Structure formats: C-alpha cells, structure tokens
Tab-separated table of C-alpha atoms in Angstrom:
chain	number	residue	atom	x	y	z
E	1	UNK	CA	10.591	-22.216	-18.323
E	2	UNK	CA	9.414	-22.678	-14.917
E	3	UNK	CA	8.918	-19.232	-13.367
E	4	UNK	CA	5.710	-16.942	-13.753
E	5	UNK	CA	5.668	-13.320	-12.877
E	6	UNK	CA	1.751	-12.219	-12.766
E	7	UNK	CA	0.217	-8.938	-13.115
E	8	UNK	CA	-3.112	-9.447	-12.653
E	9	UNK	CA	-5.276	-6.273	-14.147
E	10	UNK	CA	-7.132	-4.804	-10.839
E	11	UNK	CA	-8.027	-1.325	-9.933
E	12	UNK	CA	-7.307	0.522	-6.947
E	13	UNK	CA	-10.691	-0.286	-5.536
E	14	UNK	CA	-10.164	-4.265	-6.107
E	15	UNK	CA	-6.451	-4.694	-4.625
E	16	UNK	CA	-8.341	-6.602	-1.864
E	17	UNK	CA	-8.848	-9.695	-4.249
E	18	UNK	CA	-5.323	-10.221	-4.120
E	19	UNK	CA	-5.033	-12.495	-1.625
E	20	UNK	CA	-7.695	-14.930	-3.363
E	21	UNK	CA	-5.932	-14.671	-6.293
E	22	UNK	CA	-2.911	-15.579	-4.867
E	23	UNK	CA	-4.820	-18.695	-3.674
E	24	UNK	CA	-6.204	-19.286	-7.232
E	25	UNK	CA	-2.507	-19.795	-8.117
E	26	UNK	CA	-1.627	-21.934	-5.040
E	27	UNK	CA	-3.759	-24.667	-6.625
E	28	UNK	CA	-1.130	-25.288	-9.386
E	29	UNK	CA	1.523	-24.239	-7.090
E	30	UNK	CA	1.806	-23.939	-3.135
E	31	UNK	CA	5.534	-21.776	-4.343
E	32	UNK	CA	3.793	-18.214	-4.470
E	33	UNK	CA	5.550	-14.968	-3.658
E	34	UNK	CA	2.927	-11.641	-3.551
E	35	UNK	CA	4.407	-8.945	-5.138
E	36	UNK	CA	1.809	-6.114	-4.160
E	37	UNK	CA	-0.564	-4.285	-5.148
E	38	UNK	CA	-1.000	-6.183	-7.938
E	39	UNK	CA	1.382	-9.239	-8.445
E	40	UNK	CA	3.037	-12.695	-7.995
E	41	UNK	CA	5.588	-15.059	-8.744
E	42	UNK	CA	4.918	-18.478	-9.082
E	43	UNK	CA	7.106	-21.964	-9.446
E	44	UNK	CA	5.934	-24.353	-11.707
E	45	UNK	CA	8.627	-27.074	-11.858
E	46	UNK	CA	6.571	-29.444	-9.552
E	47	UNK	CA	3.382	-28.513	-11.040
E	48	UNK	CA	4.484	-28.752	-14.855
E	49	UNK	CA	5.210	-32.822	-13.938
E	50	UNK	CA	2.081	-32.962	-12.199
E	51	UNK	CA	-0.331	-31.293	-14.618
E	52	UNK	CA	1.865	-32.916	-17.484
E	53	UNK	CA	1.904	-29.007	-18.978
E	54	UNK	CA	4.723	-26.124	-19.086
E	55	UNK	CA	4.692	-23.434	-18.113
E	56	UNK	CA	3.371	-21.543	-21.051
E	57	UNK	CA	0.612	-24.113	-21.318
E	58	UNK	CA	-0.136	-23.235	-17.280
E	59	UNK	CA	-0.286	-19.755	-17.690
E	60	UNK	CA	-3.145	-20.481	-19.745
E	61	UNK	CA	-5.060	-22.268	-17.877
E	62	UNK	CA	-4.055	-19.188	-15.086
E	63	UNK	CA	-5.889	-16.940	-16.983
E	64	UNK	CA	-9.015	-18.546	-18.393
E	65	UNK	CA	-9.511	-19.084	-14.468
E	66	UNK	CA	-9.059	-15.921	-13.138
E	67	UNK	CA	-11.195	-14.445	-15.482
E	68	UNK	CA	-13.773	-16.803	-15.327
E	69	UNK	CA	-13.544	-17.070	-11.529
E	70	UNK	CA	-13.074	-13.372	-10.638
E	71	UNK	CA	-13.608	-11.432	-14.142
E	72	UNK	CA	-9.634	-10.249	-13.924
E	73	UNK	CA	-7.802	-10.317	-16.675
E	74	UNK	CA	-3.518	-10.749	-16.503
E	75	UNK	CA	-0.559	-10.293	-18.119
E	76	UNK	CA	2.071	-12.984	-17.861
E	77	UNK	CA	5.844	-13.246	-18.286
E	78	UNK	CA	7.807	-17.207	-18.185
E	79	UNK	CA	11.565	-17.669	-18.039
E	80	UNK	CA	14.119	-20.142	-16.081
E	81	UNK	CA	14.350	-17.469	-13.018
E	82	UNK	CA	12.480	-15.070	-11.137
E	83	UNK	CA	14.669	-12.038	-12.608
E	84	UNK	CA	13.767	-13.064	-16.217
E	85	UNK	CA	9.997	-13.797	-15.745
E	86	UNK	CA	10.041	-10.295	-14.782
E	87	UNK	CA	11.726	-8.790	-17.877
E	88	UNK	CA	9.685	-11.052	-19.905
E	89	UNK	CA	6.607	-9.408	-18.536
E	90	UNK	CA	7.242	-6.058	-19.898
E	91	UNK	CA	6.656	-7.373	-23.052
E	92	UNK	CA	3.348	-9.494	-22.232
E	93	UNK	CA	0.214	-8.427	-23.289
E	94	UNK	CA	-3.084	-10.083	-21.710
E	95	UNK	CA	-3.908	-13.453	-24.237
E	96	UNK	CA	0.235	-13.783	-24.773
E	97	UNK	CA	2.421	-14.723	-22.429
E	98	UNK	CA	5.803	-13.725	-23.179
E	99	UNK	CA	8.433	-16.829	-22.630
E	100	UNK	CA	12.366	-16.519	-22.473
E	101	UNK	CA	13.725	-19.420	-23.849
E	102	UNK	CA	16.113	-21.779	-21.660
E	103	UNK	CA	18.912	-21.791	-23.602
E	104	UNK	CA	21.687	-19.929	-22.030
E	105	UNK	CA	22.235	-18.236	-26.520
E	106	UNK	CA	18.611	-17.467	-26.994
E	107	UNK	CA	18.592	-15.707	-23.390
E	108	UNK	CA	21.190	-13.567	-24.183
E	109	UNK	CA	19.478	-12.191	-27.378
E	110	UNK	CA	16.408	-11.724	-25.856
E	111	UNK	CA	17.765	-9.312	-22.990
E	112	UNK	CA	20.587	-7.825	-25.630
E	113	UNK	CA	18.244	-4.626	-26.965
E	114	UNK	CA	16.610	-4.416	-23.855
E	115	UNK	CA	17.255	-1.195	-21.699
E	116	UNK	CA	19.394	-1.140	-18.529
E	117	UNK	CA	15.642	-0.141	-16.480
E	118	UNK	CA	14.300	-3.476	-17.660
E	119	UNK	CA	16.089	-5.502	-14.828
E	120	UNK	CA	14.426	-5.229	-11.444
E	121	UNK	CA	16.214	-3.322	-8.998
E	122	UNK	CA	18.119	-1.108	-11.479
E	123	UNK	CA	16.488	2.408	-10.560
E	124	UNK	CA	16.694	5.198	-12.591
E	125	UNK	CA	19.750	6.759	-11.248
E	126	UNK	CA	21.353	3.752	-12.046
E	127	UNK	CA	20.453	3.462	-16.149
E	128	UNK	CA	21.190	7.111	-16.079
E	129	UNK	CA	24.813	6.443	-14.681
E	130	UNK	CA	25.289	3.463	-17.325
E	131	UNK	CA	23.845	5.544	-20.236
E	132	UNK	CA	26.207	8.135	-19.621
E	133	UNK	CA	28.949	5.565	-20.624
E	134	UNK	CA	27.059	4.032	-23.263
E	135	UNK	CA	25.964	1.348	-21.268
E	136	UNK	CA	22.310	1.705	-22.518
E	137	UNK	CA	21.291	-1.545	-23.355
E	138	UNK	CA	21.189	-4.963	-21.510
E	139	UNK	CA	23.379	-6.593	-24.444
E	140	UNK	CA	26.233	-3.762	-23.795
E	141	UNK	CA	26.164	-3.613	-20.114
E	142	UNK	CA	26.914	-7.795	-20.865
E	143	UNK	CA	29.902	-7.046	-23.167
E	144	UNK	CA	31.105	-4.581	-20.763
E	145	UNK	CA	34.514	-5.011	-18.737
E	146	UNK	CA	33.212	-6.363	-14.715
E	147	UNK	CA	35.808	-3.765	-13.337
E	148	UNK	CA	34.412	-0.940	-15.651
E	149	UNK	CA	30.736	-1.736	-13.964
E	150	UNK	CA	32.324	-2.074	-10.620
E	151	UNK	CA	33.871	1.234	-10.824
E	152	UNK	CA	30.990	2.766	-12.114
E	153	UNK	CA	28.037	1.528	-9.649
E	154	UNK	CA	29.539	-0.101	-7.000
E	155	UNK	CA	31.885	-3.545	-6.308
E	156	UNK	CA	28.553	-5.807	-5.409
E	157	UNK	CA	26.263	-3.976	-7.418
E	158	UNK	CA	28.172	-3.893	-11.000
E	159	UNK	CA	29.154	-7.779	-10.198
E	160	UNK	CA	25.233	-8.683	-9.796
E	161	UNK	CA	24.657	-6.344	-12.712
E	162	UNK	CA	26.855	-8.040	-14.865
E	163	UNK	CA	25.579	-11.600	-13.897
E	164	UNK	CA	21.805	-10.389	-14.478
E	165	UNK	CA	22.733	-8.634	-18.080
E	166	UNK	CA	24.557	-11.735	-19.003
E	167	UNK	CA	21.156	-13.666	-18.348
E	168	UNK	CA	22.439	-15.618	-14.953
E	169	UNK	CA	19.120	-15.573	-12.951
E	170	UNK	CA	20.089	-16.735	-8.956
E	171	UNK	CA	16.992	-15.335	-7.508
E	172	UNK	CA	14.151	-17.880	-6.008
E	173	UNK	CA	10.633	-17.589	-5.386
E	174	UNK	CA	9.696	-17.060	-1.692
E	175	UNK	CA	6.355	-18.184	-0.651
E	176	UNK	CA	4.947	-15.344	1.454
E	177	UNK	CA	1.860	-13.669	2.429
E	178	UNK	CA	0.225	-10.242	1.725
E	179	UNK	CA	0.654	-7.687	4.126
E	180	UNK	CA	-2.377	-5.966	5.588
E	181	UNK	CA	-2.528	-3.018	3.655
E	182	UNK	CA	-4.447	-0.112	2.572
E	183	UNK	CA	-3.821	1.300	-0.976
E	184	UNK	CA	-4.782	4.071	-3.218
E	185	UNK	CA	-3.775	5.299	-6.796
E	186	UNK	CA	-3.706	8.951	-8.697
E	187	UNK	CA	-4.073	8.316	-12.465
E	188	UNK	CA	-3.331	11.069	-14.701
E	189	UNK	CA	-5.716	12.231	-17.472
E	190	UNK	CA	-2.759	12.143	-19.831
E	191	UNK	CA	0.689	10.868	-19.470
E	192	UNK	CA	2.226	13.299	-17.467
E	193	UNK	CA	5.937	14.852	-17.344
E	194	UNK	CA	5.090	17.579	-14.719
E	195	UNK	CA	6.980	16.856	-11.602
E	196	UNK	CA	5.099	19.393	-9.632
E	197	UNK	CA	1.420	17.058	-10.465
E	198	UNK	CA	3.768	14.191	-9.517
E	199	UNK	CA	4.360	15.947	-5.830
E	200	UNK	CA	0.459	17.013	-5.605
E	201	UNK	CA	-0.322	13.771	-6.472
E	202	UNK	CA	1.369	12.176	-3.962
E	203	UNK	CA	0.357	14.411	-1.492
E	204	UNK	CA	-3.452	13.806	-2.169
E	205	UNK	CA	-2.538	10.327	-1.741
E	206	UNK	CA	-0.593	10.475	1.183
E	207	UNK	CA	-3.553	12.345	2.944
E	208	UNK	CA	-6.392	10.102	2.035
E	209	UNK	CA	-4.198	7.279	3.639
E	210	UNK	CA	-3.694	8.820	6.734
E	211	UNK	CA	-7.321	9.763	6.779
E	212	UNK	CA	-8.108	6.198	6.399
E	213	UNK	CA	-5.666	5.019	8.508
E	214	UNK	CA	-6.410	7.207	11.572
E	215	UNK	CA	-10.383	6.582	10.603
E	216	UNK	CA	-9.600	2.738	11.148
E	217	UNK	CA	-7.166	3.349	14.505
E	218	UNK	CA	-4.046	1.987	12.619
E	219	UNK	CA	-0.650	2.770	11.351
E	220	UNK	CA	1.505	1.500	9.240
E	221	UNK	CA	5.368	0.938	9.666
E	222	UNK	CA	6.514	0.776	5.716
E	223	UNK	CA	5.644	2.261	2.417
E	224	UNK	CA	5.403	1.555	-0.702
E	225	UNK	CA	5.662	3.776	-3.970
E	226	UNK	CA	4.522	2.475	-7.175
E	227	UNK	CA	4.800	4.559	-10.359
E	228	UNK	CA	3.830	3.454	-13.607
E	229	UNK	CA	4.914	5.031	-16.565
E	230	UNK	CA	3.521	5.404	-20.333
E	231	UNK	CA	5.176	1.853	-21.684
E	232	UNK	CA	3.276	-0.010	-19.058
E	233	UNK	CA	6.809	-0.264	-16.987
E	234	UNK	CA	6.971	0.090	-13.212
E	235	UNK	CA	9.114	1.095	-10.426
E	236	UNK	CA	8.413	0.008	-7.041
E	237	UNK	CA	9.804	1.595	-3.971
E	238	UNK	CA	9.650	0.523	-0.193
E	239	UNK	CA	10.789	2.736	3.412
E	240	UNK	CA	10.492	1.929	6.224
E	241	UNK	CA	9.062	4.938	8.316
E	242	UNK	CA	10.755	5.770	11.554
E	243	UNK	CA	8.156	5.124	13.942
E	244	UNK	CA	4.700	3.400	12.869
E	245	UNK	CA	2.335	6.554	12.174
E	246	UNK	CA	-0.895	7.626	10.797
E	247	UNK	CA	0.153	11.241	10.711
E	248	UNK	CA	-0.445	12.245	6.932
E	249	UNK	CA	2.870	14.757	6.927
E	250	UNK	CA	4.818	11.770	8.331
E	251	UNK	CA	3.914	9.832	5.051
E	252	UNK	CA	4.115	12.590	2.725
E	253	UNK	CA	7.613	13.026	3.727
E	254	UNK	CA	8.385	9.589	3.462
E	255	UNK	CA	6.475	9.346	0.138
E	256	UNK	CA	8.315	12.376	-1.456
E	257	UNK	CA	11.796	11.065	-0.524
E	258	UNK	CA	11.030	7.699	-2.470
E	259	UNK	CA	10.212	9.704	-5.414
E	260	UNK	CA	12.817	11.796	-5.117
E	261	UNK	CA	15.345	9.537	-5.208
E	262	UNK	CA	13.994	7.807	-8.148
E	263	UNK	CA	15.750	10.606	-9.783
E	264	UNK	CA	12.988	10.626	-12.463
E	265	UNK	CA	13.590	13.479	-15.148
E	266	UNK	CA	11.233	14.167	-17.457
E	267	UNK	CA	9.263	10.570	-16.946
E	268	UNK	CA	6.179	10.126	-18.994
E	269	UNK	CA	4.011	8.787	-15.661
E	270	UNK	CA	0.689	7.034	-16.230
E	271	UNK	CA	-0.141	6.802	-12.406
E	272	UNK	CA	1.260	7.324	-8.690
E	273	UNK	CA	0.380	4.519	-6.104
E	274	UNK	CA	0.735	3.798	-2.337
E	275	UNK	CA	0.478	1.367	-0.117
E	276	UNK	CA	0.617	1.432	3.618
E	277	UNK	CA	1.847	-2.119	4.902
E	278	UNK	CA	2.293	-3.583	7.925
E	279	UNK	CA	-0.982	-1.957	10.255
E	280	UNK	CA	-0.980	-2.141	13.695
E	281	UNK	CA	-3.477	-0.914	16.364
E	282	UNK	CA	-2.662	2.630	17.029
E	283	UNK	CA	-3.071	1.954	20.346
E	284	UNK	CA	-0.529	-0.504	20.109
E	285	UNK	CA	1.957	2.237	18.512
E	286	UNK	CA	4.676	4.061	20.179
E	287	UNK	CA	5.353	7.601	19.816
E	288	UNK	CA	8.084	9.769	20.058
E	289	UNK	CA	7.355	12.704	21.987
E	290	UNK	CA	8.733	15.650	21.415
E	291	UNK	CA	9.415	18.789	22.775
E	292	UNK	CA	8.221	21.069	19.444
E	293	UNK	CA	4.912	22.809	19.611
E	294	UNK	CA	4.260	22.532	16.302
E	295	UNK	CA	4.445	19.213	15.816
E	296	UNK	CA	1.460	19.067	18.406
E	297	UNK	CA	-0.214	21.422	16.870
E	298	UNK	CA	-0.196	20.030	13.065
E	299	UNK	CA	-1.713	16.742	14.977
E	300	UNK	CA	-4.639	18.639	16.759
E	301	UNK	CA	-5.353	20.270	13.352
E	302	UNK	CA	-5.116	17.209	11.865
E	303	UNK	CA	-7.914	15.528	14.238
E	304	UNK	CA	-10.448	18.861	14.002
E	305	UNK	CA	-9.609	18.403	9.838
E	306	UNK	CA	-10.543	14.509	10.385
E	307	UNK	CA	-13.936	15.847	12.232
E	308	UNK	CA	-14.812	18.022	9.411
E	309	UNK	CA	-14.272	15.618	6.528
E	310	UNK	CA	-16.110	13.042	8.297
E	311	UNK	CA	-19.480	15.507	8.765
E	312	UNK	CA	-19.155	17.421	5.614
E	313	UNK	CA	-17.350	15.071	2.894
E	314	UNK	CA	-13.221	14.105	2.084
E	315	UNK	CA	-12.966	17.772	0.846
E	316	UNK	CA	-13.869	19.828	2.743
E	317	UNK	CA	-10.229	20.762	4.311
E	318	UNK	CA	-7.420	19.956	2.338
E	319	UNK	CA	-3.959	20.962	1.888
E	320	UNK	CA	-2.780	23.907	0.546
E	321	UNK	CA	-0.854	22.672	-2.189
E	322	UNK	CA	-3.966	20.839	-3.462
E	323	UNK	CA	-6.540	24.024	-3.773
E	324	UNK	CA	-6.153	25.280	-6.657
E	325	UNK	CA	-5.259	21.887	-8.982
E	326	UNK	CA	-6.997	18.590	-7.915
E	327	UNK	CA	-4.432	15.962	-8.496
C-alpha cells in the first residue's frame, strides 16, 4: 500500500487550515493532491523507504500530528492506487485506517460486496442504471460481460468501469494546490430525505456566498457541490459557471443543476456544501451585457439587499423561498 486518501475532520468555519495541513503531509511526502474542502491524496512509496515505515504505519504518525499540531482529527483509507485509497476510506473510522491489501485476490474480495456508488466518479444515475440490471455490487459489475457495461453506460465509461470493479487502479496522484476559495455548509438537524430542504438549502447557501463574494469584490469561475449523506459517503460535483460572477441567482442556478443531475431520490443527506473556487477581482471580471431589464434590475436589488444586510444583520432581506423555513 502506498496511496493515502485523507479526510481530515474540519468544520465549515476551519476549511482555511487546509492548506497547512496539506503542508503537514508534504513533510512525509512532497506527492500531495488537495481534494477540497476537506481532503488529500498522498504518495508514500518514496517516503515508506525513507522513514523505513508503510503506509499504514505513516498514517499513524499522520494523525498523532495533526491532532497534536492543529487539534484535527482524520479518517484514513491505504491501497496500491488512488481509486482504492478512496473506497477504502468509506470504511475508515478516525484511530483505524482502513488498508486494501496488494494482492491482485484479496483486492477483488474487498471491493466484491461493495456498492456500484463506492467508486469515485460513479454518480447516482449511474448505480441506478446498473442496479436496474442487477449490477448492484462492485463484485457483479466485475463478473459482468465488458459489452453488457458498454451498452449499458457508455463504450469508455463501462470499459473504465469494468477495469475499476475488477480492482485495476491507473489513476496517479497529482501534486496541486488549493484554490482560493470561499466555502459554506447547511447541516440538517436530522438526516433528511426532503428534496424541497435540499433546494432551500442550497439556496441559503448560494446567497451567503454571493454576499460574501460581492462583500470581498470577487467572483468565482467554478463550483463545487458537496453532499454528504447518512453513511458518511460523499458526492462531489464541479461546473464551471459561464462567466465569473458574484450574482447569487447566477450560483443558485448553477448549484441546483449539480444537484439535479445527481439524480438523488429519496437520499438520506447529512449536509449540503459549496465552494466557490477560482476568485478573481471583480474588477478584473467580464460581463455579459444584456439587453433584459430584469436582469438589471435583480442586480440593483441585489446591491440595496447587500446595503441592508450589512447595516441591519445577514437577515434582514432574504429570499422568498427561505421565509417561512430556515434551511
């Protein structure tokens, strides 16, 4: 095992530590990808000769120092590749870290009773498609005909699907930095199935980022979607917008068609996240003017709304859709 995939445990008001955690692991490693808000991968191979450790044994040591260091605890997850460290660490709990073993046998058993959601990139439109043919489970999807996949999701996709249930990892880990960001997150009181406090969820949080975006003279040109459901799972989504904005519809829209395509149907959701990446100087921006009134006229409501929540509080003007039921 030579891969880690990181979670470390911050809340929204802490995702600014990131980057010095990610620097906390560059001293066993300088092969660090970010996986935001909360993540990393990390490459051990040199470092497991160096420190005369594994990867397991690592981890450890991970752990002990980003608590001590920064009082954050992790979860981790260890296998040959990038694609398994990331299965493993659905099933890590902080103290454990969950290993997949290297041998091409034991591999295959652990990812045989895992579901088809458990690899990254399969969405839930996808495992739906599958499960409607039975193809429920990691260790079936592997048994499965490649031309039965193909025909089902797609030539490329059911021929990287069938390489990824049969345990053949070819990702790498890509050193990179974190993007300047600003995020925010909408836990739910309960695990929650109503797709309506999904929307209004995402709509409070699409508005307090384009408050704070437009209160710092920024935009942002992508987004990112992170839901996390009741068995500690996650689904990331990322758009690109159109046109670098701050303009809080602009997001919403953007943030609504990530979720819908997630196809999620009754989902047990623990909490709704975004992240605005890439700022620029609004100043900097370009717009694309157009000739509808109403699009000027949502903007100069939105700076009178900016006014009043600046002078008397965040809400004191809000949406419509978030009156009568605080997300």
């Amino acid at each position: 095992m030579t891969i880690l995939c990181v979670r470390f445990q911050l809340p929204p008001t802490r995702e600014a530590d990131l980057p010095r955690l990610l620097g906390m692991l560059e001293e066993f490693t300088p092969v660090v990808q970010a996986l935001p808000p909360d993540g990393a991968l990390a490459d051990l191979r040199g470092a497991e000769r160096y420190f005369g450790r594994n990867a397991v044994e690592l981890a450890s040591v991970i752990r002990v120092r980003s608590l001590a260091l920064y009082g954050v605890d992790c979860v981790i997850g260890a296998g040959p590749g990038p694609m398994l460290a990331r299965v493993a660490l659905r099933d890590a709990v902080p103290g454990v870290t969950c290993a997949v073993p290297e041998e091409q046998g034991a591999i295959a058993e652990f990812l045989a009773d895992k579901p088809v959601a458990a690899l990254p990139g399969v969405g839930a439109a996808t495992a739906r498609t599958l499960g409607d043919y039975g193809l429920d489970t990691l260790g079936r999807v592997a048994a499965a005909p490649l031309s039965t996949l193909q025909r089902l999701i797609g030539a490329k996709a059911g021929r990287e699907l069938h390489e990824k249930a049969n345990g053949v990892d070819r990702g790498r880990v890509v050193p990179n930095a974190v993007s300047r960001s600003l995020a925010t997150e909408r836990p739910f009181d309960r695990d929650e199935l109503d797709p309506d406090r999904h929307r209004r969820a995402l709509l409070s949080a699409a508005e307090e980022i384009g408050a704070r975006l437009r209160a710092l003279e920024k935009v942002c040109r992508t987004l990112t979607l992170t839901v996390r459901y009741a068995d500690r799972s996650a689904t990331t989504r990322t758009r690109t917008l159109t046109e670098p904005t701050a303009h809080s519809p602009d997001l919403t829209r953007a943030a609504y068609g990530m979720y819908e395509a997630l196809g999620l149907q009754r989902a047990r959701v623990r909490a709704i996240a975004l992240r605005a990446e890439g700022l620029d100087p609004a100043d900097q921006a370009s717009h694309q003017l157009t000739f509808d009134p109403v699009d000027e006229k949502v903007r100069r409501i939105e700076e009178v709304a900016d006014r009043a929540r600046a002078k008397f509080g965040p809400r004191a003007v809000m949406p419509g859709g978030l009156g009568s039921v605080a997300a």
